[in-house]
PDB file of C-alpha atoms in Angstrom:
ATOM      1  CA  MET A 201    -149.583 107.637  73.923  1.00 41.00           C
ATOM      2  CA  ASN A 202    -153.034 109.016  74.292  1.00 45.00           C
ATOM      3  CA  THR A 203    -153.832 112.296  72.540  1.00 44.00           C
ATOM      4  CA  ILE A 204    -156.628 114.675  73.377  1.00 45.00           C
ATOM      5  CA  THR A 205    -158.544 116.280  70.497  1.00 47.00           C
ATOM      6  CA  THR A 206    -159.505 119.979  71.385  1.00 54.00           C
ATOM      7  CA  ILE A 207    -162.583 121.455  69.916  1.00 67.00           C
ATOM      8  CA  ASP A 208    -162.330 125.068  68.619  1.00 81.00           C
ATOM      9  CA  PRO A 209    -165.738 126.529  69.811  1.00 82.00           C
ATOM     10  CA  GLN A 210    -165.495 129.291  67.122  1.00 85.00           C
ATOM     11  CA  LYS A 211    -164.767 126.829  64.321  1.00 88.00           C
ATOM     12  CA  THR A 212    -167.899 124.725  65.444  1.00 89.00           C
ATOM     13  CA  MET A 213    -170.075 127.978  65.649  1.00 91.00           C
ATOM     14  CA  ASN A 214    -168.920 128.761  61.964  1.00 90.00           C
ATOM     15  CA  ASN A 215    -169.657 125.430  60.876  1.00 91.00           C
ATOM     16  CA  PHE A 216    -173.196 125.512  62.152  1.00 91.00           C
ATOM     17  CA  MET A 217    -173.769 128.878  60.814  1.00 92.00           C
ATOM     18  CA  LYS A 218    -172.611 128.072  57.456  1.00 92.00           C
ATOM     19  CA  ASN A 219    -175.244 125.242  57.490  1.00 90.00           C
ATOM     20  CA  TYR A 220    -178.141 127.055  59.037  1.00 90.00           C
ATOM     21  CA  PHE A 221    -177.881 130.286  57.225  1.00 92.00           C
ATOM     22  CA  PHE A 222    -177.271 128.459  53.766  1.00 91.00           C
ATOM     23  CA  PHE A 223    -180.481 126.454  54.291  1.00 88.00           C
ATOM     24  CA  GLN A 224    -182.505 129.525  55.592  1.00 88.00           C
ATOM     25  CA  LEU A 225    -181.315 131.688  52.775  1.00 88.00           C
ATOM     26  CA  ASN A 226    -183.102 129.118  50.545  1.00 86.00           C
ATOM     27  CA  ALA A 227    -186.163 128.745  52.744  1.00 82.00           C
ATOM     28  CA  CYS A 228    -186.950 132.455  53.417  1.00 78.00           C
ATOM     29  CA  GLU A 229    -187.642 133.481  49.765  1.00 70.00           C
ATOM     30  CA  LYS A 230    -191.466 133.640  50.583  1.00 64.00           C
ATOM     31  CA  LEU A 231    -190.971 136.194  53.372  1.00 66.00           C
ATOM     32  CA  GLU A 232    -191.757 139.813  52.582  1.00 59.00           C
ATOM     33  CA  SER A 233    -188.826 141.115  54.660  1.00 68.00           C
ATOM     34  CA  LYS A 234    -185.779 141.587  52.605  1.00 74.00           C
ATOM     35  CA  LYS A 235    -183.844 142.631  55.726  1.00 81.00           C
ATOM     36  CA  ILE A 236    -183.834 139.050  57.320  1.00 86.00           C
ATOM     37  CA  LYS A 237    -182.400 137.695  53.889  1.00 86.00           C
ATOM     38  CA  THR A 238    -179.684 140.318  53.868  1.00 88.00           C
ATOM     39  CA  LEU A 239    -178.821 139.543  57.638  1.00 88.00           C
ATOM     40  CA  PHE A 240    -178.776 135.736  56.729  1.00 91.00           C
ATOM     41  CA  PHE A 241    -176.382 136.419  53.795  1.00 92.00           C
ATOM     42  CA  LYS A 242    -173.931 138.588  55.920  1.00 91.00           C
ATOM     43  CA  LEU A 243    -173.847 136.005  58.615  1.00 91.00           C
ATOM     44  CA  PHE A 244    -173.351 133.207  56.046  1.00 92.00           C
ATOM     45  CA  LEU A 245    -170.400 135.222  54.788  1.00 91.00           C
ATOM     46  CA  TYR A 246    -169.141 135.788  58.265  1.00 90.00           C
ATOM     47  CA  SER A 247    -168.908 132.068  58.928  1.00 91.00           C
ATOM     48  CA  HIS A 248    -166.278 131.739  55.999  1.00 88.00           C
ATOM     49  CA  PRO A 249    -162.637 132.900  55.916  1.00 86.00           C
ATOM     50  CA  MET A 250    -162.836 136.233  54.169  1.00 85.00           C
ATOM     51  CA  ASN A 251    -161.149 139.583  54.460  1.00 86.00           C
ATOM     52  CA  SER A 252    -163.176 142.520  55.569  1.00 87.00           C
ATOM     53  CA  LYS A 253    -163.034 144.289  52.003  1.00 87.00           C
ATOM     54  CA  ASP A 254    -164.701 141.325  50.299  1.00 86.00           C
ATOM     55  CA  TYR A 255    -167.209 140.978  53.159  1.00 87.00           C
ATOM     56  CA  LYS A 256    -168.253 144.496  52.665  1.00 88.00           C
ATOM     57  CA  THR A 257    -168.429 144.027  48.906  1.00 90.00           C
ATOM     58  CA  PHE A 258    -170.715 141.093  48.691  1.00 91.00           C
ATOM     59  CA  LYS A 259    -174.314 142.001  48.922  1.00 90.00           C
ATOM     60  CA  ILE A 260    -177.954 140.962  48.139  1.00 88.00           C
ATOM     61  CA  ASN A 261    -179.922 143.116  45.622  1.00 82.00           C
ATOM     62  CA  LYS A 262    -183.456 142.092  44.721  1.00 79.00           C
ATOM     63  CA  GLY A 263    -182.777 138.531  45.804  1.00 82.00           C
ATOM     64  CA  LYS A 264    -179.685 138.301  43.656  1.00 89.00           C
ATOM     65  CA  ILE A 265    -176.126 138.266  44.975  1.00 93.00           C
ATOM     66  CA  LYS A 266    -173.812 140.923  43.700  1.00 93.00           C
ATOM     67  CA  TYR A 267    -169.994 141.139  44.146  1.00 90.00           C
ATOM     68  CA  LYS A 268    -168.965 144.656  43.695  1.00 86.00           C
ATOM     69  CA  ASP A 269    -171.241 145.955  40.825  1.00 88.00           C
ATOM     70  CA  ILE A 270    -171.434 142.383  39.146  1.00 93.00           C
ATOM     71  CA  PHE A 271    -174.218 139.825  39.629  1.00 95.00           C
ATOM     72  CA  ILE A 272    -172.352 136.755  41.089  1.00 94.00           C
ATOM     73  CA  ARG A 273    -173.582 134.448  38.464  1.00 95.00           C
ATOM     74  CA  LYS A 274    -171.919 136.620  35.797  1.00 95.00           C
ATOM     75  CA  TYR A 275    -168.797 136.835  37.957  1.00 94.00           C
ATOM     76  CA  ILE A 276    -168.467 133.215  38.384  1.00 96.00           C
ATOM     77  CA  GLU A 277    -168.937 132.571  34.701  1.00 97.00           C
ATOM     78  CA  ASN A 278    -166.449 134.956  33.708  1.00 96.00           C
ATOM     79  CA  TYR A 279    -163.969 133.792  36.244  1.00 95.00           C
ATOM     80  CA  TYR A 280    -164.024 130.188  35.251  1.00 96.00           C
ATOM     81  CA  ASP A 281    -164.390 130.861  31.449  1.00 97.00           C
ATOM     82  CA  PHE A 282    -161.148 132.990  31.611  1.00 96.00           C
ATOM     83  CA  TYR A 283    -159.081 130.323  33.299  1.00 95.00           C
ATOM     84  CA  TYR A 284    -160.633 127.640  31.034  1.00 96.00           C
ATOM     85  CA  LYS A 285    -159.682 129.509  27.883  1.00 96.00           C
ATOM     86  CA  ASN A 286    -156.165 130.425  29.098  1.00 95.00           C
ATOM     87  CA  TYR A 287    -155.567 127.199  30.754  1.00 94.00           C
ATOM     88  CA  LYS A 288    -152.126 126.740  29.155  1.00 92.00           C
ATOM     89  CA  SER A 289    -150.951 130.032  30.564  1.00 93.00           C
ATOM     90  CA  TYR A 290    -152.049 129.379  34.066  1.00 91.00           C
ATOM     91  CA  SER A 291    -151.730 125.663  34.120  1.00 87.00           C
ATOM     92  CA  ASN A 292    -148.614 125.955  36.405  1.00 88.00           C
ATOM     93  CA  LYS A 293    -150.494 127.856  38.932  1.00 88.00           C
ATOM     94  CA  ILE A 294    -153.891 125.854  38.740  1.00 86.00           C
ATOM     95  CA  ASN A 295    -153.818 122.600  40.616  1.00 87.00           C
ATOM     96  CA  ILE A 296    -156.852 121.237  38.878  1.00 91.00           C
ATOM     97  CA  SER A 297    -157.521 119.956  35.325  1.00 93.00           C
ATOM     98  CA  LYS A 298    -159.680 121.697  32.704  1.00 93.00           C
ATOM     99  CA  GLU A 299    -162.516 119.258  33.316  1.00 94.00           C
ATOM    100  CA  GLN A 300    -162.236 120.076  37.100  1.00 96.00           C
ATOM    101  CA  LEU A 301    -162.514 123.739  36.275  1.00 95.00           C
ATOM    102  CA  LEU A 302    -165.914 123.248  34.668  1.00 96.00           C
ATOM    103  CA  THR A 303    -167.085 121.007  37.604  1.00 97.00           C
ATOM    104  CA  ALA A 304    -166.134 123.804  40.210  1.00 96.00           C
ATOM    105  CA  LYS A 305    -168.060 126.336  37.822  1.00 96.00           C
ATOM    106  CA  LYS A 306    -171.281 124.220  37.854  1.00 97.00           C
ATOM    107  CA  ILE A 307    -171.071 123.801  41.771  1.00 96.00           C
ATOM    108  CA  SER A 308    -170.253 127.307  42.238  1.00 96.00           C
ATOM    109  CA  LEU A 309    -173.455 128.299  40.109  1.00 96.00           C
ATOM    110  CA  MET A 310    -175.501 125.768  41.735  1.00 95.00           C
ATOM    111  CA  ILE A 311    -174.569 127.190  45.184  1.00 94.00           C
ATOM    112  CA  ALA A 312    -175.514 130.716  43.988  1.00 94.00           C
ATOM    113  CA  ASP A 313    -178.741 129.520  42.724  1.00 94.00           C
ATOM    114  CA  ILE A 314    -179.721 127.785  45.907  1.00 92.00           C
ATOM    115  CA  ILE A 315    -178.908 131.031  48.027  1.00 91.00           C
ATOM    116  CA  GLU A 316    -181.054 133.038  45.434  1.00 90.00           C
ATOM    117  CA  SER A 317    -183.802 130.321  45.920  1.00 87.00           C
ATOM    118  CA  LYS A 318    -183.722 129.409  42.276  1.00 88.00           C
ATOM    119  CA  ILE A 319    -183.438 125.828  43.361  1.00 87.00           C
ATOM    120  CA  LYS A 320    -185.299 124.452  46.227  1.00 84.00           C
ATOM    121  CA  ILE A 321    -183.700 122.378  48.816  1.00 83.00           C
ATOM    122  CA  ASN A 322    -184.482 120.544  52.104  1.00 73.00           C
ATOM    123  CA  THR A 323    -182.560 120.719  55.381  1.00 68.00           C
ATOM    124  CA  ILE A 324    -180.855 117.959  57.118  1.00 69.00           C
ATOM    125  CA  ASP A 325    -183.296 115.112  57.677  1.00 75.00           C
ATOM    126  CA  PHE A 326    -184.306 115.180  61.353  1.00 79.00           C
ATOM    127  CA  LYS A 327    -186.124 112.305  62.956  1.00 81.00           C
ATOM    128  CA  ASN A 328    -188.775 114.780  64.297  1.00 82.00           C
ATOM    129  CA  LYS A 329    -190.777 115.537  61.343  1.00 85.00           C
ATOM    130  CA  LYS A 330    -192.611 118.528  62.778  1.00 88.00           C
ATOM    131  CA  ILE A 331    -189.265 120.167  63.377  1.00 87.00           C
ATOM    132  CA  GLN A 332    -188.247 119.266  59.863  1.00 86.00           C
ATOM    133  CA  LEU A 333    -191.510 120.837  58.432  1.00 88.00           C
ATOM    134  CA  TYR A 334    -190.851 123.962  60.444  1.00 89.00           C
ATOM    135  CA  LEU A 335    -187.326 124.217  59.191  1.00 85.00           C
ATOM    136  CA  ASN A 336    -188.309 123.576  55.637  1.00 83.00           C
ATOM    137  CA  ASP A 337    -191.299 125.844  55.648  1.00 85.00           C
ATOM    138  CA  VAL A 338    -191.026 129.198  57.573  1.00 87.00           C
ATOM    139  CA  GLY A 339    -194.674 129.977  56.952  1.00 89.00           C
ATOM    140  CA  VAL A 340    -196.027 127.006  58.505  1.00 92.00           C
ATOM    141  CA  PHE A 341    -193.801 127.603  61.516  1.00 94.00           C
ATOM    142  CA  LEU A 342    -195.020 131.265  61.955  1.00 94.00           C
ATOM    143  CA  LYS A 343    -198.559 130.136  61.560  1.00 96.00           C
ATOM    144  CA  ASP A 344    -198.339 127.512  64.106  1.00 97.00           C
ATOM    145  CA  TYR A 345    -196.522 129.710  66.648  1.00 98.00           C
ATOM    146  CA  TYR A 346    -199.023 132.521  66.682  1.00 97.00           C
ATOM    147  CA  ASN A 347    -201.875 129.965  66.918  1.00 98.00           C
ATOM    148  CA  ASP A 348    -200.431 128.252  69.857  1.00 98.00           C
ATOM    149  CA  LYS A 349    -197.254 129.410  71.301  1.00 98.00           C
ATOM    150  CA  GLU A 350    -197.401 127.189  74.264  1.00 97.00           C
ATOM    151  CA  LYS A 351    -197.409 124.062  71.987  1.00 96.00           C
ATOM    152  CA  ILE A 352    -194.150 125.434  70.146  1.00 97.00           C
ATOM    153  CA  PHE A 353    -192.414 126.118  73.599  1.00 98.00           C
ATOM    154  CA  LYS A 354    -193.361 122.456  74.740  1.00 97.00           C
ATOM    155  CA  LEU A 355    -191.985 121.126  71.429  1.00 95.00           C
ATOM    156  CA  MET A 356    -188.880 123.213  72.230  1.00 95.00           C
ATOM    157  CA  GLU A 357    -188.611 121.788  75.624  1.00 96.00           C
ATOM    158  CA  ASP A 358    -189.141 118.231  74.639  1.00 93.00           C
ATOM    159  CA  ILE A 359    -186.534 118.099  72.052  1.00 91.00           C
ATOM    160  CA  ALA A 360    -184.032 119.984  74.118  1.00 92.00           C
ATOM    161  CA  LYS A 361    -184.461 117.358  76.840  1.00 90.00           C
ATOM    162  CA  GLU A 362    -183.880 114.539  74.310  1.00 87.00           C
ATOM    163  CA  ASN A 363    -180.639 116.143  73.206  1.00 77.00           C
ATOM    164  CA  ASP A 364    -181.871 116.024  69.646  1.00 77.00           C
ATOM    165  CA  GLN A 365    -179.638 117.798  67.210  1.00 81.00           C
ATOM    166  CA  ALA A 366    -182.726 119.466  65.740  1.00 87.00           C
ATOM    167  CA  ILE A 367    -182.808 121.735  68.726  1.00 90.00           C
ATOM    168  CA  HIS A 368    -180.036 123.960  67.596  1.00 92.00           C
ATOM    169  CA  PHE A 369    -181.739 124.580  64.184  1.00 91.00           C
ATOM    170  CA  PHE A 370    -185.137 125.006  65.739  1.00 94.00           C
ATOM    171  CA  LEU A 371    -183.809 127.569  68.294  1.00 95.00           C
ATOM    172  CA  GLN A 372    -182.152 129.521  65.709  1.00 94.00           C
ATOM    173  CA  ASN A 373    -185.504 129.644  63.890  1.00 93.00           C
ATOM    174  CA  TYR A 374    -187.364 130.988  66.829  1.00 96.00           C
ATOM    175  CA  ILE A 375    -184.838 133.702  67.371  1.00 96.00           C
ATOM    176  CA  CYS A 376    -184.476 134.761  63.720  1.00 93.00           C
ATOM    177  CA  TYR A 377    -188.125 134.741  62.754  1.00 93.00           C
ATOM    178  CA  ILE A 378    -190.086 135.418  65.973  1.00 95.00           C
ATOM    179  CA  VAL A 379    -187.890 137.298  68.412  1.00 95.00           C
ATOM    180  CA  PHE A 380    -185.839 139.381  65.808  1.00 94.00           C
ATOM    181  CA  PHE A 381    -189.077 140.857  64.477  1.00 92.00           C
ATOM    182  CA  SER A 382    -191.041 141.007  67.840  1.00 93.00           C
ATOM    183  CA  PRO A 383    -188.441 141.226  70.927  1.00 92.00           C
ATOM    184  CA  LYS A 384    -191.471 141.235  73.270  1.00 92.00           C
ATOM    185  CA  GLU A 385    -192.032 137.573  72.531  1.00 95.00           C
ATOM    186  CA  LEU A 386    -189.172 136.894  74.869  1.00 95.00           C
ATOM    187  CA  LYS A 387    -191.453 137.646  77.747  1.00 94.00           C
ATOM    188  CA  GLU A 388    -193.712 134.690  76.789  1.00 96.00           C
ATOM    189  CA  PHE A 389    -190.697 132.599  76.323  1.00 97.00           C
ATOM    190  CA  PHE A 390    -189.410 133.308  79.863  1.00 96.00           C
ATOM    191  CA  SER A 391    -193.053 132.942  81.198  1.00 96.00           C
ATOM    192  CA  TYR A 392    -193.185 129.408  79.826  1.00 98.00           C
ATOM    193  CA  PHE A 393    -189.769 128.399  81.112  1.00 97.00           C
ATOM    194  CA  LYS A 394    -189.965 130.271  84.716  1.00 95.00           C
ATOM    195  CA  THR A 395    -190.248 126.925  86.635  1.00 96.00           C
ATOM    196  CA  LYS A 396    -187.931 125.002  84.241  1.00 96.00           C
ATOM    197  CA  GLU A 397    -184.660 126.687  84.884  1.00 96.00           C
ATOM    198  CA  LEU A 398    -182.300 123.825  84.076  1.00 96.00           C
ATOM    199  CA  ILE A 399    -183.722 123.352  80.523  1.00 96.00           C
ATOM    200  CA  LEU A 400    -184.030 126.981  80.141  1.00 97.00           C
ATOM    201  CA  THR A 401    -180.203 127.281  80.769  1.00 97.00           C
ATOM    202  CA  LYS A 402    -179.444 124.563  78.274  1.00 96.00           C
ATOM    203  CA  ILE A 403    -181.532 126.502  75.719  1.00 96.00           C
ATOM    204  CA  LEU A 404    -180.076 129.981  76.266  1.00 97.00           C
ATOM    205  CA  ASN A 405    -176.379 128.564  76.215  1.00 96.00           C
ATOM    206  CA  SER A 406    -177.248 126.773  72.954  1.00 95.00           C
ATOM    207  CA  ILE A 407    -178.665 129.913  71.314  1.00 96.00           C
ATOM    208  CA  PHE A 408    -175.458 132.025  72.120  1.00 96.00           C
ATOM    209  CA  GLU A 409    -173.062 128.998  71.470  1.00 95.00           C
ATOM    210  CA  ASN A 410    -174.308 128.181  67.790  1.00 94.00           C
ATOM    211  CA  SER A 411    -174.760 131.707  66.282  1.00 93.00           C
ATOM    212  CA  ILE A 412    -173.786 135.397  66.786  1.00 93.00           C
ATOM    213  CA  PHE A 413    -177.411 136.276  65.659  1.00 94.00           C
ATOM    214  CA  PHE A 414    -178.955 136.550  69.002  1.00 95.00           C
ATOM    215  CA  TYR A 415    -176.219 138.542  70.610  1.00 95.00           C
ATOM    216  CA  THR A 416    -175.652 140.791  67.644  1.00 93.00           C
ATOM    217  CA  TYR A 417    -179.221 141.898  66.658  1.00 92.00           C
ATOM    218  CA  ILE A 418    -181.303 141.321  69.775  1.00 94.00           C
ATOM    219  CA  PHE A 419    -179.394 140.779  73.143  1.00 95.00           C
ATOM    220  CA  ARG A 420    -177.448 144.072  72.893  1.00 91.00           C
ATOM    221  CA  LYS A 421    -180.878 145.908  72.256  1.00 89.00           C
ATOM    222  CA  ILE A 422    -182.924 144.400  75.176  1.00 91.00           C
ATOM    223  CA  LYS A 423    -184.318 147.225  77.227  1.00 89.00           C
ATOM    224  CA  SER A 424    -185.628 145.152  79.977  1.00 89.00           C
ATOM    225  CA  LYS A 425    -182.855 144.850  82.636  1.00 91.00           C
ATOM    226  CA  LYS A 426    -184.966 141.892  84.208  1.00 91.00           C
ATOM    227  CA  ILE A 427    -184.831 139.874  81.081  1.00 93.00           C
ATOM    228  CA  LYS A 428    -181.181 140.787  80.318  1.00 94.00           C
ATOM    229  CA  ASN A 429    -179.993 139.955  83.869  1.00 94.00           C
ATOM    230  CA  LYS A 430    -181.997 136.619  83.816  1.00 94.00           C
ATOM    231  CA  ILE A 431    -180.326 135.725  80.642  1.00 96.00           C
ATOM    232  CA  ILE A 432    -176.773 136.825  82.050  1.00 96.00           C
ATOM    233  CA  LYS A 433    -177.329 134.828  85.106  1.00 95.00           C
ATOM    234  CA  LEU A 434    -178.041 131.537  83.159  1.00 96.00           C
ATOM    235  CA  LEU A 435    -175.076 131.782  80.671  1.00 97.00           C
ATOM    236  CA  ASP A 436    -172.103 129.598  81.101  1.00 96.00           C
ATOM    237  CA  ASN A 437    -168.822 131.588  82.022  1.00 95.00           C
ATOM    238  CA  ASP A 438    -167.225 130.511  78.577  1.00 94.00           C
ATOM    239  CA  ILE A 439    -170.117 132.245  76.839  1.00 94.00           C
ATOM    240  CA  LYS A 440    -169.882 135.419  78.802  1.00 95.00           C
ATOM    241  CA  ILE A 441    -166.160 135.523  78.053  1.00 93.00           C
ATOM    242  CA  LYS A 442    -166.551 134.945  74.439  1.00 92.00           C
ATOM    243  CA  TYR A 443    -169.062 137.927  74.207  1.00 94.00           C
ATOM    244  CA  ASP A 444    -167.674 139.819  76.917  1.00 93.00           C
ATOM    245  CA  ILE A 445    -170.892 140.077  78.643  1.00 92.00           C
ATOM    246  CA  HIS A 446    -171.161 141.495  82.186  1.00 81.00           C
ATOM    247  CA  HIS A 447    -173.978 142.470  84.602  1.00 69.00           C
TER     248      HIS A 447
END
């Protein structure tokens, strides 16, 4: 008997967002804008199973994560130290050994340090080394974009045609670091792709499919009806239904 594995689009999106925003939280520490790191952190949290109360309780304060009024490193240390010291009392409720508790503590602290940019990491290793550089160094990406926008759009077009997985990360970089701060840049984006509707359709659907960032912080605020209608026209029906988008 054959079985068909169904892919949950929301789960796929959440997995992408976990990876992308985790890496970008680490990579964007050189940017002056604290707002973008706060947004990245909120979207990173959004991609995890979490109740609304905890979601609102977590925040970034001067580059450090806080839970309620406690810095997350202190919270992690207190949490694991408590169960380690009182292991006998809670052993029937804890399904890991004392040694595993210490390992979990180290991993949790390391994740916090990565998000706070205390430990520098690199993104997934992509075969396109230019994309790799742009994802690891936002400053280089911004400099190259404003020096030669058409060159960046050409790179975007080429990797989209090749079905390279790097396109998903690269498009989010363009949206988060360029369009978010300067929505008018979309005019140049559409100008470049005006005769390339097939690849433009693929790019736009990828942007919406992989993350809620564009829809939440940019699309809903677009004032140009021409641009907004152009985007809606090229979106797949599944995407329109998901975001409840209408003309």
